[in-house]
């Protein structure tokens, strides 16, 4: 849906003065006096570039596979394999982008050692043609569109070393096998917080995965329920010094902030009243 041309995205490292911009399908680093240093030279575009926190590497998706480029050595590492028409690695699917406001399909760990990424399998979803006939010639583009009540994409979440290696898949199994991978946040270099939303949107579970071993352990930390639906939010913030985390909930009728300990127990409410917290 991007309709503008030129530089339309600026990617910055969290803890370093490093800036990357995509331009004409390739990646460029912004240098002194705004000079652009070209980083990639490929016929296929680099999609959704994301810098490691220290700014030494950039990860991106090319041809539906996840890659990491070392900005110092210019060495490129392909992390995933096996992509096929309808099967992608590191990309958010249609529902995540359009309905859940989640555009990321992979996430750097805080220390840059690991990357969590999603595998999306839409091969069972029928292709939906869109005909363009407003110009001098007509054309057709096709998308795998999940219609209401029909099957959604099948999703797996894995963790892989940023230097390359084996993917360790996380257990996202639910009693209702049809669910949404809603949010993913790193709590620490070895701990991942994952929000799973039931398809009827009445139950949201927050899981913690210990990814320090080859068999990540899953713990249910918190659960939100509603008779109508649970609104997703981006209010989860981890307090690194204490291990506590900030969360928002609509249990009282309006969205309010609260502080919870690492195990999910309520420490105290931070806001109250009828006026909801927006952000």
mmCIF file of N, CA and C in Angstrom, residues 129-233:
data_model
loop_
_atom_site.group_PDB
_atom_site.id
_atom_site.type_symbol
_atom_site.label_atom_id
_atom_site.label_comp_id
_atom_site.label_asym_id
_atom_site.label_seq_id
_atom_site.Cartn_x
_atom_site.Cartn_y
_atom_site.Cartn_z
ATOM 1 N N UNK A 129 -8.107 -13.085 -6.641
ATOM 2 C CA UNK A 129 -7.607 -12.174 -7.680
ATOM 3 C C UNK A 129 -8.208 -10.772 -7.546
ATOM 4 N N UNK A 130 -7.371 -9.770 -7.781
ATOM 5 C CA UNK A 130 -7.806 -8.369 -7.820
ATOM 6 C C UNK A 130 -7.475 -7.839 -9.207
ATOM 7 N N UNK A 131 -8.491 -7.434 -9.942
ATOM 8 C CA UNK A 131 -8.315 -6.980 -11.323
ATOM 9 C C UNK A 131 -8.165 -5.463 -11.345
ATOM 10 N N UNK A 132 -7.123 -4.979 -12.004
ATOM 11 C CA UNK A 132 -6.893 -3.548 -12.181
ATOM 12 C C UNK A 132 -7.195 -3.212 -13.637
ATOM 13 N N UNK A 133 -8.220 -2.401 -13.855
ATOM 14 C CA UNK A 133 -8.620 -2.083 -15.226
ATOM 15 C C UNK A 133 -8.881 -0.590 -15.416
ATOM 16 N N UNK A 134 -8.175 0.221 -14.628
ATOM 17 C CA UNK A 134 -8.366 1.667 -14.751
ATOM 18 C C UNK A 134 -7.366 2.333 -15.664
ATOM 19 N N UNK A 135 -6.402 1.572 -16.178
ATOM 20 C CA UNK A 135 -5.367 2.160 -17.030
ATOM 21 C C UNK A 135 -5.511 1.706 -18.465
ATOM 22 N N UNK A 136 -4.514 2.019 -19.274
ATOM 23 C CA UNK A 136 -4.574 1.632 -20.688
ATOM 24 C C UNK A 136 -4.536 0.123 -20.899
ATOM 25 N N UNK A 137 -3.934 -0.614 -19.953
ATOM 26 C CA UNK A 137 -3.944 -2.073 -19.997
ATOM 27 C C UNK A 137 -4.420 -2.604 -18.650
ATOM 28 N N UNK A 138 -4.994 -3.791 -18.645
ATOM 29 C CA UNK A 138 -5.483 -4.364 -17.394
ATOM 30 C C UNK A 138 -4.479 -5.389 -16.876
ATOM 31 N N UNK A 139 -4.526 -5.608 -15.563
ATOM 32 C CA UNK A 139 -3.634 -6.576 -14.932
ATOM 33 C C UNK A 139 -4.350 -7.218 -13.752
ATOM 34 N N UNK A 140 -3.806 -8.315 -13.288
ATOM 35 C CA UNK A 140 -4.399 -9.046 -12.165
ATOM 36 C C UNK A 140 -3.304 -9.320 -11.134
ATOM 37 N N UNK A 141 -3.572 -8.978 -9.868
ATOM 38 C CA UNK A 141 -2.686 -9.391 -8.784
ATOM 39 C C UNK A 141 -3.467 -10.328 -7.862
ATOM 40 N N UNK A 142 -2.778 -11.279 -7.276
ATOM 41 C CA UNK A 142 -3.441 -12.289 -6.453
ATOM 42 C C UNK A 142 -2.880 -12.263 -5.036
ATOM 43 N N UNK A 143 -3.770 -12.426 -4.063
ATOM 44 C CA UNK A 143 -3.387 -12.501 -2.660
ATOM 45 C C UNK A 143 -4.127 -13.665 -2.013
ATOM 46 N N UNK A 144 -3.487 -14.275 -1.028
ATOM 47 C CA UNK A 144 -4.173 -15.307 -0.250
ATOM 48 C C UNK A 144 -4.949 -14.604 0.845
ATOM 49 N N UNK A 145 -6.252 -14.500 0.641
ATOM 50 C CA UNK A 145 -7.093 -13.684 1.514
ATOM 51 C C UNK A 145 -7.920 -14.565 2.429
ATOM 52 N N UNK A 146 -7.763 -14.435 3.764
ATOM 53 C CA UNK A 146 -8.539 -15.257 4.709
ATOM 54 C C UNK A 146 -9.927 -14.648 4.952
ATOM 55 N N UNK A 147 -10.940 -15.215 4.341
ATOM 56 C CA UNK A 147 -12.293 -14.697 4.510
ATOM 57 C C UNK A 147 -12.836 -15.026 5.901
ATOM 58 N N UNK A 148 -13.767 -14.217 6.358
ATOM 59 C CA UNK A 148 -14.375 -14.414 7.677
ATOM 60 C C UNK A 148 -14.997 -15.800 7.769
ATOM 61 N N UNK A 149 -14.667 -16.502 8.850
ATOM 62 C CA UNK A 149 -15.204 -17.835 9.070
ATOM 63 C C UNK A 149 -14.433 -18.941 8.391
ATOM 64 N N UNK A 150 -13.541 -18.583 7.478
ATOM 65 C CA UNK A 150 -12.739 -19.591 6.788
ATOM 66 C C UNK A 150 -11.408 -19.774 7.516
ATOM 67 N N UNK A 151 -10.528 -20.554 6.953
ATOM 68 C CA UNK A 151 -9.254 -20.853 7.606
ATOM 69 C C UNK A 151 -8.322 -19.648 7.606
ATOM 70 N N UNK A 152 -7.586 -19.498 8.692
ATOM 71 C CA UNK A 152 -6.541 -18.490 8.782
ATOM 72 C C UNK A 152 -5.191 -19.121 8.483
ATOM 73 N N UNK A 153 -4.167 -18.286 8.438
ATOM 74 C CA UNK A 153 -2.809 -18.779 8.225
ATOM 75 C C UNK A 153 -2.375 -19.632 9.416
ATOM 76 N N UNK A 154 -1.536 -20.616 9.147
ATOM 77 C CA UNK A 154 -0.924 -21.419 10.195
ATOM 78 C C UNK A 154 0.407 -20.770 10.579
ATOM 79 N N UNK A 155 0.618 -20.603 11.884
ATOM 80 C CA UNK A 155 1.754 -19.811 12.355
ATOM 81 C C UNK A 155 2.612 -20.624 13.304
ATOM 82 N N UNK A 156 3.941 -20.500 13.131
ATOM 83 C CA UNK A 156 4.903 -21.022 14.103
ATOM 84 C C UNK A 156 5.828 -19.882 14.510
ATOM 85 N N UNK A 157 6.285 -19.920 15.766
ATOM 86 C CA UNK A 157 7.226 -18.930 16.269
ATOM 87 C C UNK A 157 8.488 -19.657 16.692
ATOM 88 N N UNK A 158 9.615 -19.221 16.141
ATOM 89 C CA UNK A 158 10.878 -19.865 16.452
ATOM 90 C C UNK A 158 11.931 -18.863 16.885
ATOM 91 N N UNK A 159 12.999 -19.370 17.477
ATOM 92 C CA UNK A 159 14.141 -18.547 17.891
ATOM 93 C C UNK A 159 15.394 -19.150 17.273
ATOM 94 N N UNK A 160 16.228 -18.281 16.661
ATOM 95 C CA UNK A 160 17.412 -18.742 15.961
ATOM 96 C C UNK A 160 18.590 -17.838 16.311
ATOM 97 N N UNK A 161 19.815 -18.378 16.423
ATOM 98 C CA UNK A 161 20.972 -17.516 16.652
ATOM 99 C C UNK A 161 21.153 -16.530 15.495
ATOM 100 N N UNK A 162 21.475 -15.302 15.808
ATOM 101 C CA UNK A 162 21.639 -14.280 14.775
ATOM 102 C C UNK A 162 22.850 -14.561 13.894
ATOM 103 N N UNK A 163 23.775 -15.394 14.359
ATOM 104 C CA UNK A 163 24.932 -15.765 13.562
ATOM 105 C C UNK A 163 24.650 -16.969 12.673
ATOM 106 N N UNK A 164 23.449 -17.552 12.797
ATOM 107 C CA UNK A 164 23.088 -18.733 12.032
ATOM 108 C C UNK A 164 23.079 -19.968 12.907
ATOM 109 N N UNK A 165 22.249 -20.920 12.525
ATOM 110 C CA UNK A 165 22.159 -22.146 13.304
ATOM 111 C C UNK A 165 20.766 -22.737 13.242
ATOM 112 N N UNK A 166 20.456 -23.557 14.235
ATOM 113 C CA UNK A 166 19.191 -24.278 14.255
ATOM 114 C C UNK A 166 18.095 -23.425 14.883
ATOM 115 N N UNK A 167 16.887 -23.535 14.321
ATOM 116 C CA UNK A 167 15.721 -22.876 14.892
ATOM 117 C C UNK A 167 15.118 -23.748 15.982
ATOM 118 N N UNK A 168 14.835 -23.136 17.135
ATOM 119 C CA UNK A 168 14.112 -23.822 18.201
ATOM 120 C C UNK A 168 12.685 -23.289 18.204
ATOM 121 N N UNK A 169 11.736 -24.162 17.888
ATOM 122 C CA UNK A 169 10.342 -23.753 17.770
ATOM 123 C C UNK A 169 9.677 -23.734 19.139
ATOM 124 N N UNK A 170 8.847 -22.715 19.364
ATOM 125 C CA UNK A 170 8.169 -22.552 20.642
ATOM 126 C C UNK A 170 6.809 -23.223 20.595
ATOM 127 N N UNK A 171 6.373 -23.714 21.747
ATOM 128 C CA UNK A 171 5.088 -24.412 21.849
ATOM 129 C C UNK A 171 3.964 -23.383 21.987
ATOM 130 N N UNK A 172 3.234 -23.162 20.904
ATOM 131 C CA UNK A 172 2.102 -22.237 20.932
ATOM 132 C C UNK A 172 0.765 -22.969 20.956
ATOM 133 N N UNK A 173 0.777 -24.250 21.257
ATOM 134 C CA UNK A 173 -0.448 -25.036 21.209
ATOM 135 C C UNK A 173 -1.475 -24.503 22.202
ATOM 136 N N UNK A 174 -2.725 -24.460 21.764
ATOM 137 C CA UNK A 174 -3.849 -24.001 22.568
ATOM 138 C C UNK A 174 -4.981 -25.016 22.465
ATOM 139 N N UNK A 175 -5.892 -25.050 23.476
ATOM 140 C CA UNK A 175 -7.051 -25.948 23.380
ATOM 141 C C UNK A 175 -7.843 -25.703 22.092
ATOM 142 N N UNK A 176 -8.008 -24.416 21.744
ATOM 143 C CA UNK A 176 -8.586 -24.047 20.464
ATOM 144 C C UNK A 176 -7.422 -23.861 19.499
ATOM 145 N N UNK A 177 -7.324 -24.738 18.522
ATOM 146 C CA UNK A 177 -6.152 -24.717 17.645
ATOM 147 C C UNK A 177 -6.118 -23.498 16.736
ATOM 148 N N UNK A 178 -7.229 -22.773 16.626
ATOM 149 C CA UNK A 178 -7.284 -21.595 15.764
ATOM 150 C C UNK A 178 -7.088 -20.352 16.629
ATOM 151 N N UNK A 179 -5.918 -19.725 16.537
ATOM 152 C CA UNK A 179 -5.605 -18.585 17.384
ATOM 153 C C UNK A 179 -4.732 -17.619 16.607
ATOM 154 N N UNK A 180 -4.501 -16.442 17.193
ATOM 155 C CA UNK A 180 -3.651 -15.420 16.579
ATOM 156 C C UNK A 180 -2.398 -15.211 17.423
ATOM 157 N N UNK A 181 -1.263 -15.110 16.749
ATOM 158 C CA UNK A 181 -0.038 -14.652 17.400
ATOM 159 C C UNK A 181 -0.107 -13.135 17.412
ATOM 160 N N UNK A 182 -0.406 -12.567 18.589
ATOM 161 C CA UNK A 182 -0.751 -11.152 18.658
ATOM 162 C C UNK A 182 0.459 -10.242 18.850
ATOM 163 N N UNK A 183 1.286 -10.525 19.856
ATOM 164 C CA UNK A 183 2.404 -9.662 20.180
ATOM 165 C C UNK A 183 3.603 -10.509 20.622
ATOM 166 N N UNK A 184 4.812 -10.001 20.354
ATOM 167 C CA UNK A 184 6.049 -10.650 20.786
ATOM 168 C C UNK A 184 6.967 -9.571 21.349
ATOM 169 N N UNK A 185 7.469 -9.767 22.567
ATOM 170 C CA UNK A 185 8.386 -8.820 23.217
ATOM 171 C C UNK A 185 9.494 -9.591 23.922
ATOM 172 N N UNK A 186 10.725 -9.150 23.758
ATOM 173 C CA UNK A 186 11.825 -9.720 24.536
ATOM 174 C C UNK A 186 11.825 -9.121 25.930
ATOM 175 N N UNK A 187 11.868 -9.982 26.936
ATOM 176 C CA UNK A 187 11.958 -9.557 28.329
ATOM 177 C C UNK A 187 13.416 -9.430 28.763
ATOM 178 N N UNK A 188 14.260 -10.317 28.233
ATOM 179 C CA UNK A 188 15.688 -10.337 28.512
ATOM 180 C C UNK A 188 16.345 -11.099 27.362
ATOM 181 N N UNK A 189 17.679 -11.202 27.327
ATOM 182 C CA UNK A 189 18.317 -11.959 26.248
ATOM 183 C C UNK A 189 17.919 -13.424 26.177
ATOM 184 N N UNK A 190 17.326 -13.966 27.242
ATOM 185 C CA UNK A 190 16.950 -15.390 27.233
ATOM 186 C C UNK A 190 15.470 -15.609 27.541
ATOM 187 N N UNK A 191 14.680 -14.539 27.562
ATOM 188 C CA UNK A 191 13.272 -14.669 27.931
ATOM 189 C C UNK A 191 12.404 -13.881 26.955
ATOM 190 N N UNK A 192 11.373 -14.553 26.440
ATOM 191 C CA UNK A 192 10.499 -13.974 25.441
ATOM 192 C C UNK A 192 9.066 -13.953 25.964
ATOM 193 N N UNK A 193 8.393 -12.810 25.831
ATOM 194 C CA UNK A 193 6.993 -12.675 26.219
ATOM 195 C C UNK A 193 6.134 -12.696 24.966
ATOM 196 N N UNK A 194 5.160 -13.619 24.929
ATOM 197 C CA UNK A 194 4.356 -13.839 23.728
ATOM 198 C C UNK A 194 2.881 -13.753 24.097
ATOM 199 N N UNK A 195 2.123 -12.940 23.352
ATOM 200 C CA UNK A 195 0.691 -12.812 23.568
ATOM 201 C C UNK A 195 -0.049 -13.613 22.498
ATOM 202 N N UNK A 196 -0.951 -14.490 22.952
ATOM 203 C CA UNK A 196 -1.730 -15.349 22.068
ATOM 204 C C UNK A 196 -3.209 -15.016 22.269
ATOM 205 N N UNK A 197 -3.895 -14.703 21.177
ATOM 206 C CA UNK A 197 -5.297 -14.289 21.227
ATOM 207 C C UNK A 197 -6.169 -15.363 20.602
ATOM 208 N N UNK A 198 -7.222 -15.787 21.335
ATOM 209 C CA UNK A 198 -8.171 -16.743 20.783
ATOM 210 C C UNK A 198 -8.873 -16.134 19.572
ATOM 211 N N UNK A 199 -9.313 -16.978 18.652
ATOM 212 C CA UNK A 199 -9.921 -16.437 17.434
ATOM 213 C C UNK A 199 -11.205 -15.669 17.724
ATOM 214 N N UNK A 200 -11.953 -16.061 18.749
ATOM 215 C CA UNK A 200 -13.156 -15.291 19.081
ATOM 216 C C UNK A 200 -12.823 -13.999 19.827
ATOM 217 N N UNK A 201 -11.520 -13.783 20.109
ATOM 218 C CA UNK A 201 -10.996 -12.553 20.702
ATOM 219 C C UNK A 201 -11.499 -12.294 22.123
ATOM 220 N N UNK A 202 -11.945 -13.347 22.822
ATOM 221 C CA UNK A 202 -12.431 -13.190 24.183
ATOM 222 C C UNK A 202 -11.402 -13.612 25.234
ATOM 223 N N UNK A 203 -10.252 -14.110 24.790
ATOM 224 C CA UNK A 203 -9.242 -14.595 25.726
ATOM 225 C C UNK A 203 -7.850 -14.268 25.178
ATOM 226 N N UNK A 204 -7.078 -13.518 25.973
ATOM 227 C CA UNK A 204 -5.714 -13.167 25.616
ATOM 228 C C UNK A 204 -4.780 -13.724 26.679
ATOM 229 N N UNK A 205 -3.807 -14.551 26.260
ATOM 230 C CA UNK A 205 -2.861 -15.153 27.188
ATOM 231 C C UNK A 205 -1.469 -14.582 26.945
ATOM 232 N N UNK A 206 -0.778 -14.277 28.047
ATOM 233 C CA UNK A 206 0.599 -13.821 27.993
ATOM 234 C C UNK A 206 1.486 -14.944 28.508
ATOM 235 N N UNK A 207 2.345 -15.459 27.638
ATOM 236 C CA UNK A 207 3.252 -16.545 27.986
ATOM 237 C C UNK A 207 4.681 -16.023 28.076
ATOM 238 N N UNK A 208 5.465 -16.652 28.953
ATOM 239 C CA UNK A 208 6.906 -16.423 28.989
ATOM 240 C C UNK A 208 7.601 -17.697 28.507
ATOM 241 N N UNK A 209 8.550 -17.526 27.585
ATOM 242 C CA UNK A 209 9.343 -18.642 27.100
ATOM 243 C C UNK A 209 10.790 -18.441 27.526
ATOM 244 N N UNK A 210 11.338 -19.433 28.213
ATOM 245 C CA UNK A 210 12.756 -19.446 28.547
ATOM 246 C C UNK A 210 13.483 -20.086 27.367
ATOM 247 N N UNK A 211 14.226 -19.274 26.608
ATOM 248 C CA UNK A 211 14.855 -19.769 25.388
ATOM 249 C C UNK A 211 16.347 -20.024 25.596
ATOM 250 N N UNK A 212 16.751 -20.215 26.838
ATOM 251 C CA UNK A 212 18.162 -20.453 27.134
ATOM 252 C C UNK A 212 18.589 -21.877 26.790
ATOM 253 N N UNK A 213 17.631 -22.753 26.505
ATOM 254 C CA UNK A 213 17.967 -24.132 26.156
ATOM 255 C C UNK A 213 17.322 -24.475 24.819
ATOM 256 N N UNK A 214 17.639 -25.666 24.306
ATOM 257 C CA UNK A 214 17.087 -26.094 23.025
ATOM 258 C C UNK A 214 15.625 -26.511 23.136
ATOM 259 N N UNK A 215 15.116 -26.625 24.361
ATOM 260 C CA UNK A 215 13.700 -26.953 24.584
ATOM 261 C C UNK A 215 13.076 -25.836 25.409
ATOM 262 N N UNK A 216 12.669 -24.735 24.756
ATOM 263 C CA UNK A 216 12.149 -23.573 25.491
ATOM 264 C C UNK A 216 10.962 -23.935 26.376
ATOM 265 N N UNK A 217 11.029 -23.511 27.636
ATOM 266 C CA UNK A 217 9.974 -23.786 28.602
ATOM 267 C C UNK A 217 8.935 -22.677 28.565
ATOM 268 N N UNK A 218 7.654 -23.060 28.558
ATOM 269 C CA UNK A 218 6.554 -22.096 28.500
ATOM 270 C C UNK A 218 5.865 -21.970 29.842
ATOM 271 N N UNK A 219 5.608 -20.716 30.267
ATOM 272 C CA UNK A 219 4.894 -20.445 31.508
ATOM 273 C C UNK A 219 3.794 -19.435 31.228
ATOM 274 N N UNK A 220 2.576 -19.723 31.678
ATOM 275 C CA UNK A 220 1.484 -18.752 31.559
ATOM 276 C C UNK A 220 1.651 -17.702 32.645
ATOM 277 N N UNK A 221 1.820 -16.452 32.243
ATOM 278 C CA UNK A 221 2.087 -15.367 33.177
ATOM 279 C C UNK A 221 0.822 -14.592 33.517
ATOM 280 N N UNK A 222 -0.030 -14.372 32.524
ATOM 281 C CA UNK A 222 -1.212 -13.539 32.758
ATOM 282 C C UNK A 222 -2.260 -13.875 31.710
ATOM 283 N N UNK A 223 -3.530 -13.607 32.061
ATOM 284 C CA UNK A 223 -4.623 -13.883 31.136
ATOM 285 C C UNK A 223 -5.697 -12.805 31.275
ATOM 286 N N UNK A 224 -6.149 -12.299 30.144
ATOM 287 C CA UNK A 224 -7.249 -11.332 30.093
ATOM 288 C C UNK A 224 -8.427 -11.992 29.400
ATOM 289 N N UNK A 225 -9.648 -11.797 29.962
ATOM 290 C CA UNK A 225 -10.845 -12.349 29.339
ATOM 291 C C UNK A 225 -11.912 -11.272 29.226
ATOM 292 N N UNK A 226 -12.859 -11.490 28.324
ATOM 293 C CA UNK A 226 -13.957 -10.558 28.123
ATOM 294 C C UNK A 226 -15.151 -11.316 27.574
ATOM 295 N N UNK A 227 -16.344 -10.867 27.946
ATOM 296 C CA UNK A 227 -17.557 -11.460 27.383
ATOM 297 C C UNK A 227 -17.786 -10.999 25.952
ATOM 298 N N UNK A 228 -17.137 -9.914 25.569
ATOM 299 C CA UNK A 228 -17.332 -9.342 24.228
ATOM 300 C C UNK A 228 -16.082 -9.565 23.387
ATOM 301 N N UNK A 229 -15.018 -8.812 23.660
ATOM 302 C CA UNK A 229 -13.718 -9.060 23.053
ATOM 303 C C UNK A 229 -12.646 -8.319 23.836
ATOM 304 N N UNK A 230 -11.426 -8.787 23.706
ATOM 305 C CA UNK A 230 -10.263 -8.157 24.327
ATOM 306 C C UNK A 230 -9.567 -7.294 23.280
ATOM 307 N N UNK A 231 -9.410 -6.017 23.582
ATOM 308 C CA UNK A 231 -8.679 -5.136 22.685
ATOM 309 C C UNK A 231 -7.175 -5.338 22.870
ATOM 310 N N UNK A 232 -6.469 -5.501 21.763
ATOM 311 C CA UNK A 232 -5.014 -5.590 21.837
ATOM 312 C C UNK A 232 -4.416 -4.215 22.109
ATOM 313 N N UNK A 233 -3.207 -4.202 22.679
ATOM 314 C CA UNK A 233 -2.526 -2.946 22.960
ATOM 315 C C UNK A 233 -1.031 -3.144 22.817
#
